[in-house]
Short mmCIF file of C-alpha atoms in Angstrom, two decimals:
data_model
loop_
_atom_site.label_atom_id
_atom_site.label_comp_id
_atom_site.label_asym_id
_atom_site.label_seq_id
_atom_site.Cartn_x
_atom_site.Cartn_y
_atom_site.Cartn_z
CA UNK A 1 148.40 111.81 104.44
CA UNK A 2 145.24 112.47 106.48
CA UNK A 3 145.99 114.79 109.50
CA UNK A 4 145.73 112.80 112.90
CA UNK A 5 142.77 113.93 115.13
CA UNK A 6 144.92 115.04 117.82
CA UNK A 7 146.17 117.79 115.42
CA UNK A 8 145.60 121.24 115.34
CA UNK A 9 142.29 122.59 114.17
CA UNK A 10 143.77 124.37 111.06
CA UNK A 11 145.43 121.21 109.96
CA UNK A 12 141.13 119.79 109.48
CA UNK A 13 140.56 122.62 107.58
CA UNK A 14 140.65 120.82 104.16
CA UNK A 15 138.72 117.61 105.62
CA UNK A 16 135.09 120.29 105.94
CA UNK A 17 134.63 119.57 101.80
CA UNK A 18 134.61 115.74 102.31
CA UNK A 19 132.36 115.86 105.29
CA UNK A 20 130.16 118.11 103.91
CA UNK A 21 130.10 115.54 100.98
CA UNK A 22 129.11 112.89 102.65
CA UNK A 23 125.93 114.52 103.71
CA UNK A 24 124.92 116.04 100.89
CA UNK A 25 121.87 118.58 101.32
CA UNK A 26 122.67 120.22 104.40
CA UNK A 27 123.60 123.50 104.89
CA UNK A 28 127.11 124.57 105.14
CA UNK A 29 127.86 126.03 108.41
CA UNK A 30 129.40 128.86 107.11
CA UNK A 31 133.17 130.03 108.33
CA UNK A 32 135.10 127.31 110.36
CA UNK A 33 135.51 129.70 113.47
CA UNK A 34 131.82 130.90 113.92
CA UNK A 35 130.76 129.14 116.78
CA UNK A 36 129.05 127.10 117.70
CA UNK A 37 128.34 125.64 114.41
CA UNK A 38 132.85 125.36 113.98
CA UNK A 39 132.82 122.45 116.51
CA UNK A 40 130.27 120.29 115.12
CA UNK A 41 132.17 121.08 111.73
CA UNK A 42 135.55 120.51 113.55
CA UNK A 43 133.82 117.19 115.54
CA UNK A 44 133.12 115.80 111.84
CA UNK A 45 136.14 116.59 110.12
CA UNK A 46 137.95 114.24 112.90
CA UNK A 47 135.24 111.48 112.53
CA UNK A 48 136.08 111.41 108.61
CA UNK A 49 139.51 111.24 109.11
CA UNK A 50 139.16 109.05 112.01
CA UNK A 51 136.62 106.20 110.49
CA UNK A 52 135.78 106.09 106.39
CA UNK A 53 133.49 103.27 107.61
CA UNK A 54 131.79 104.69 109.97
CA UNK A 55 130.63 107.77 108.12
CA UNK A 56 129.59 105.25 105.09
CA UNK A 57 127.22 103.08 107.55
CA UNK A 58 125.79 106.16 109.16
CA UNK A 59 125.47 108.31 105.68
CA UNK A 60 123.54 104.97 103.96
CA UNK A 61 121.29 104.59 106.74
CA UNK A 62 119.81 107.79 106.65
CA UNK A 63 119.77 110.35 103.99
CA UNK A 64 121.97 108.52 101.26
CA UNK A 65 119.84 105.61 102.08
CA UNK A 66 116.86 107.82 101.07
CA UNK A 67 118.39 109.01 97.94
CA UNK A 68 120.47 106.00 96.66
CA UNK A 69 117.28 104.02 97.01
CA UNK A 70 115.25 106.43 94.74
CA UNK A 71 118.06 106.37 92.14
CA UNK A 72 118.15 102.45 92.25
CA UNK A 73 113.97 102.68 91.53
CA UNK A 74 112.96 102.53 87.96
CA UNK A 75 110.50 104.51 89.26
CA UNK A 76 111.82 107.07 91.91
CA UNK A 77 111.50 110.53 91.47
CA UNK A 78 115.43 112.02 90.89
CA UNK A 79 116.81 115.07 89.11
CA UNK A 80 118.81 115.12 85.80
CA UNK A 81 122.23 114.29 87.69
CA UNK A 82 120.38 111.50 89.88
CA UNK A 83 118.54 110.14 86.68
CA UNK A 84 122.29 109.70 84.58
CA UNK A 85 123.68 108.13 87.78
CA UNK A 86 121.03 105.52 87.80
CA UNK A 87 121.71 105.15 84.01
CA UNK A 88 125.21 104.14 84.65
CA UNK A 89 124.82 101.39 87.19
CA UNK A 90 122.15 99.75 85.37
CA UNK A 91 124.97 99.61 82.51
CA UNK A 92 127.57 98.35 84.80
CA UNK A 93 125.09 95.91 86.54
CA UNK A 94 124.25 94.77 82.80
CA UNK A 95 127.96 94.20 82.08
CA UNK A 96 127.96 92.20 85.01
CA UNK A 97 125.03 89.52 84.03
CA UNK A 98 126.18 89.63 80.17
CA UNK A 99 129.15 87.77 81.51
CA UNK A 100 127.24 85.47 83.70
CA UNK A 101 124.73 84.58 81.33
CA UNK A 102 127.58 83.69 78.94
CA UNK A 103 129.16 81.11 81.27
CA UNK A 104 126.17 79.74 82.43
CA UNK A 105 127.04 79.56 86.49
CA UNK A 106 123.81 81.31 87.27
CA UNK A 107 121.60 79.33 85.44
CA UNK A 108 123.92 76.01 87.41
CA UNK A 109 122.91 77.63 90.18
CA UNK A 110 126.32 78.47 91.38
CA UNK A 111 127.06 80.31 95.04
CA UNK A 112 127.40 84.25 94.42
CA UNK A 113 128.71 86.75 97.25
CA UNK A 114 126.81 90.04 96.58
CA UNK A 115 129.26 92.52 98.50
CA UNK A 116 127.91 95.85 99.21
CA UNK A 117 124.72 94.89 97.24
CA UNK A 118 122.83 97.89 98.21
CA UNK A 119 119.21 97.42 97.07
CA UNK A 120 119.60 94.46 95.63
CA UNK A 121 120.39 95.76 91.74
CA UNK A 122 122.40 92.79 91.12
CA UNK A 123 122.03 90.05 93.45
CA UNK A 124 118.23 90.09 92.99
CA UNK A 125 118.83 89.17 88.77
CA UNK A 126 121.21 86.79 89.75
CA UNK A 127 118.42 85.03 91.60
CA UNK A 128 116.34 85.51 89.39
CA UNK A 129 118.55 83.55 86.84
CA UNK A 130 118.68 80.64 89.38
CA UNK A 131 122.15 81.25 91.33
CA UNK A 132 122.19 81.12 95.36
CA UNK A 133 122.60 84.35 96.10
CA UNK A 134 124.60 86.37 99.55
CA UNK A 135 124.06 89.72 99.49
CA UNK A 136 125.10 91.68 101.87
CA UNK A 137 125.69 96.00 102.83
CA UNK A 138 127.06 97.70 105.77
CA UNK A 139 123.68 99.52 106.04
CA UNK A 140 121.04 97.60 107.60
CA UNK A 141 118.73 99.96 105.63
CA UNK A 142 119.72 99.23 101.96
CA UNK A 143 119.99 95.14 103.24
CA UNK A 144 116.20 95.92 104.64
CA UNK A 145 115.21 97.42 101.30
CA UNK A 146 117.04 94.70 99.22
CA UNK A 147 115.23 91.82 100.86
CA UNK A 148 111.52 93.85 100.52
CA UNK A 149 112.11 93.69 96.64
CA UNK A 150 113.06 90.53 96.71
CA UNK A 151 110.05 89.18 98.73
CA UNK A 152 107.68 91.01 96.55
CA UNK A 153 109.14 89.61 93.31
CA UNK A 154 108.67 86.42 94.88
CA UNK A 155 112.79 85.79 94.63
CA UNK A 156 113.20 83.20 97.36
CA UNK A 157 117.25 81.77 96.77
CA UNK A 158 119.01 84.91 97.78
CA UNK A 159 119.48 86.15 101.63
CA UNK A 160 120.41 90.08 102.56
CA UNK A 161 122.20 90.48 105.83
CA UNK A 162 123.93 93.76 106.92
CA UNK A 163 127.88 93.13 107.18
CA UNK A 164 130.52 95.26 106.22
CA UNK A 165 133.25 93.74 103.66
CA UNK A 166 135.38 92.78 106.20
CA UNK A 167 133.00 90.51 108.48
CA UNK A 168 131.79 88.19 105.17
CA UNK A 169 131.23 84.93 105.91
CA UNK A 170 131.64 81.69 103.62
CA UNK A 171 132.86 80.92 100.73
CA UNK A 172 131.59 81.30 97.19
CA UNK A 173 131.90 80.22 93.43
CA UNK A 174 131.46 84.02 92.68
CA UNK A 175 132.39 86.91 94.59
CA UNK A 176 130.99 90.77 93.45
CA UNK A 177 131.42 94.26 94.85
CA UNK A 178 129.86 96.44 92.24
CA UNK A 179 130.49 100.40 92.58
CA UNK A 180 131.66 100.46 96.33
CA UNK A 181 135.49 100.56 96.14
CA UNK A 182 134.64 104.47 95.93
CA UNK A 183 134.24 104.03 99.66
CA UNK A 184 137.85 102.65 100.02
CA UNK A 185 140.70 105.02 100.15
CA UNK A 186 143.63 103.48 98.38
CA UNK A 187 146.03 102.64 101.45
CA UNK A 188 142.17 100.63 102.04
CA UNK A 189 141.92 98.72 98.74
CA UNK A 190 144.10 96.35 98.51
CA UNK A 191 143.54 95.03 102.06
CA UNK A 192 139.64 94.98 100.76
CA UNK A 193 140.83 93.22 97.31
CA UNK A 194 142.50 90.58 99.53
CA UNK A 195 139.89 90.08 101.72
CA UNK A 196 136.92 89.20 98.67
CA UNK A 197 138.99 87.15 97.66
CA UNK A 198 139.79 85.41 100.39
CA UNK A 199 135.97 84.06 100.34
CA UNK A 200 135.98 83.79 96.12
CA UNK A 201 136.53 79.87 94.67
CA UNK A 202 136.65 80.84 91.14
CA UNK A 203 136.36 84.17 90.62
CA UNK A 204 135.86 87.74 91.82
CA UNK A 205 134.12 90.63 89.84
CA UNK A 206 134.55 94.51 91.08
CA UNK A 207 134.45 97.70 90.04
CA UNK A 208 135.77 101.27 90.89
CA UNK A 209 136.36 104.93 89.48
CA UNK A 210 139.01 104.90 87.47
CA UNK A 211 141.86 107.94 88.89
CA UNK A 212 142.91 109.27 85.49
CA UNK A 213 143.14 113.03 84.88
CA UNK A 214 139.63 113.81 83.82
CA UNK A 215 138.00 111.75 85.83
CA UNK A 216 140.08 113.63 88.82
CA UNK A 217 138.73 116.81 87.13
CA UNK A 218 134.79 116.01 86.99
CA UNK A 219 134.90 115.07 90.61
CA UNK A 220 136.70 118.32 92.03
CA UNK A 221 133.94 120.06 89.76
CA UNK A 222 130.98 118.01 91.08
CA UNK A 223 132.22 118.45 94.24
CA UNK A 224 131.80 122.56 93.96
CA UNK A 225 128.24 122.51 94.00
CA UNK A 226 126.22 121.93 96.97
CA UNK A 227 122.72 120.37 97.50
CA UNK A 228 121.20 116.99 95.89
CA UNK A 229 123.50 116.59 93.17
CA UNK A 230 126.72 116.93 95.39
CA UNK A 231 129.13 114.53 94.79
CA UNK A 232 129.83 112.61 98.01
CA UNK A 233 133.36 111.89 99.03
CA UNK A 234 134.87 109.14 96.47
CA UNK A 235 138.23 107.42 96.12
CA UNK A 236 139.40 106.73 92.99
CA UNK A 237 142.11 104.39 91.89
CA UNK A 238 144.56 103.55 89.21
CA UNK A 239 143.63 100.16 87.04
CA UNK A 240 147.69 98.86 87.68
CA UNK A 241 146.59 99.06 91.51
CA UNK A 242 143.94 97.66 91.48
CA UNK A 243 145.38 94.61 89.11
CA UNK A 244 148.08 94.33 91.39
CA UNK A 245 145.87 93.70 94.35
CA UNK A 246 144.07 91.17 92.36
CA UNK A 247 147.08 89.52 91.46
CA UNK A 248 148.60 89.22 94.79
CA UNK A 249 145.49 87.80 95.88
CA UNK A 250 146.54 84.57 93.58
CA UNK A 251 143.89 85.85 90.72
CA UNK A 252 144.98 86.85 86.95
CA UNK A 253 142.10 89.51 84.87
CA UNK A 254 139.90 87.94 82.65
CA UNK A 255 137.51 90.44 81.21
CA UNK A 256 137.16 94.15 81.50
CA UNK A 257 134.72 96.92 80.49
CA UNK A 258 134.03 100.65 81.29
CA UNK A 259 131.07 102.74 81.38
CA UNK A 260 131.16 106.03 81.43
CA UNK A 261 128.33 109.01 81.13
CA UNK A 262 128.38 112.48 82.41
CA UNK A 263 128.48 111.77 85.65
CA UNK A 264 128.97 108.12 86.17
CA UNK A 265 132.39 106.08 85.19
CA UNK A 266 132.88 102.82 86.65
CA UNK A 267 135.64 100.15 85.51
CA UNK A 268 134.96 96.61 85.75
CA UNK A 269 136.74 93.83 86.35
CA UNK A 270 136.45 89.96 86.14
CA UNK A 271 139.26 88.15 87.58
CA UNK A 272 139.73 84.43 88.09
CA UNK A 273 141.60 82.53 90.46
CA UNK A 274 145.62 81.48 89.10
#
């Protein structure tokens, strides 16, 4: 259980990694006591523990922003971890159309809930295949950038906003959250499962890092090494949770698939209402 803030400084201790993290590319401060770099360290420890959410908006509205938007460009200049990273979502966000263009509810021009839609990977193609497309992202940033692509592609029937998950509005044929439950920690998910599908008709599509053994062991390595290809902090969960979630949010799993390179792994799941 994450310490309370009003603990004592040693019990933050372990919290410095995930901060640190979060904001990949700065410089570690060095020993926890030297001062007065220990109570910024000490002041950000307690924000992680205190607000996941927080961190996330303020992390993709600055410096992730610049470096998640680079690695969802085709063009954008990345390194060799960056470059695999962006390999892997554009084989989840593939996945995700395969089964849409095999039902046919984009090319209806069915209602689609892009949660946490970033830059616009997938809810720009799903406009672009004629559904009515809701995307939305906690950072005002990525929503910003999202909507730029889509005016210049001349993609007119899909709206950005910035909302976090919890503030969606409306209800849809199609709900997706592609690659964010990484954000959620698990005593999170299920309350976030609930609430997507609270605003899902039909059905709800998501993914997250699977928590298996090796995947547990690539992140604790990634997380070793500092600088631009430093992992950021990540919550993984088991599959049966996840399921669960779904289930007691009245849906039953339809389809699955997993993709997996060095440094990406993402399970996805399509679930439809019971």
């Amino acid at each position: 259980m994450a310490p309370r803030p009003t603990a004592p400084l040693l019990a933050i201790v372990s919290q410095l990694a995930a901060v640190h993290a979060l904001q990949p590319g700065t410089a570690s401060c060095g020993t926890l006591f030297s001062a007065p770099c220990s109570s910024r360290a000490a002041a950000s420890a307690i924000r992680a523990v205190v607000d996941d959410k927080t961190e996330v908006r303020e992390y993709f509205n600055t410096e992730g922003f610049n470096r998640w938007s680079r690695i969802y460009s085709e063009d954008g200049e990345v390194n060799s971890v960056q470059m695999d990273i962006r390999n892997g979502h554009a084989q989840t966000v593939e996945k995700v159309l395969k089964w849409v263009d095999a039902d046919g509810s984009a090319k209806e021009g069915k209602t689609f809930c892009d949660a946490g839609c970033g830059v616009g990977s997938l809810a720009i193609p799903l406009a672009q295949r004629g559904a009515q497309v809701s995307a939305s992202d906690i950072s005002s940033a990525m929503a910003e950038e999202g909507a730029a692509r889509a005016a210049s592609l001349g993609v007119k029937n899909v709206e950005f906003s910035t909302s976090d998950l919890e503030s969606i509005q409306g209800n849809y044929h199609t709900v997706t959250c592609i690659d964010v439950m990484i954000h959620y920690p698990e005593d999170k998910m299920a309350q976030m499962v609930s609430s997507l599908a609270s605003h899902a008709d039909e059905r709800l599509i998501i993914s997250f890092a699977p928590n298996t053994w090796y995947y547990r062991a690539l992140k604790s390595f990634g997380e070793l090494f500092p600088g631009p290809s430093k992992t950021t902090r990540a919550y993984l969960h088991t599959e049966e949770s996840v399921v669960n979630a779904l289930m007691s949010a009245g849906f039953k799993l339809q389809r699955t698939e997993m993709t997996g390179t060095n440094f990406y792994f993402s399970r996805l799941l399509e679930a439809v209402r019971q």
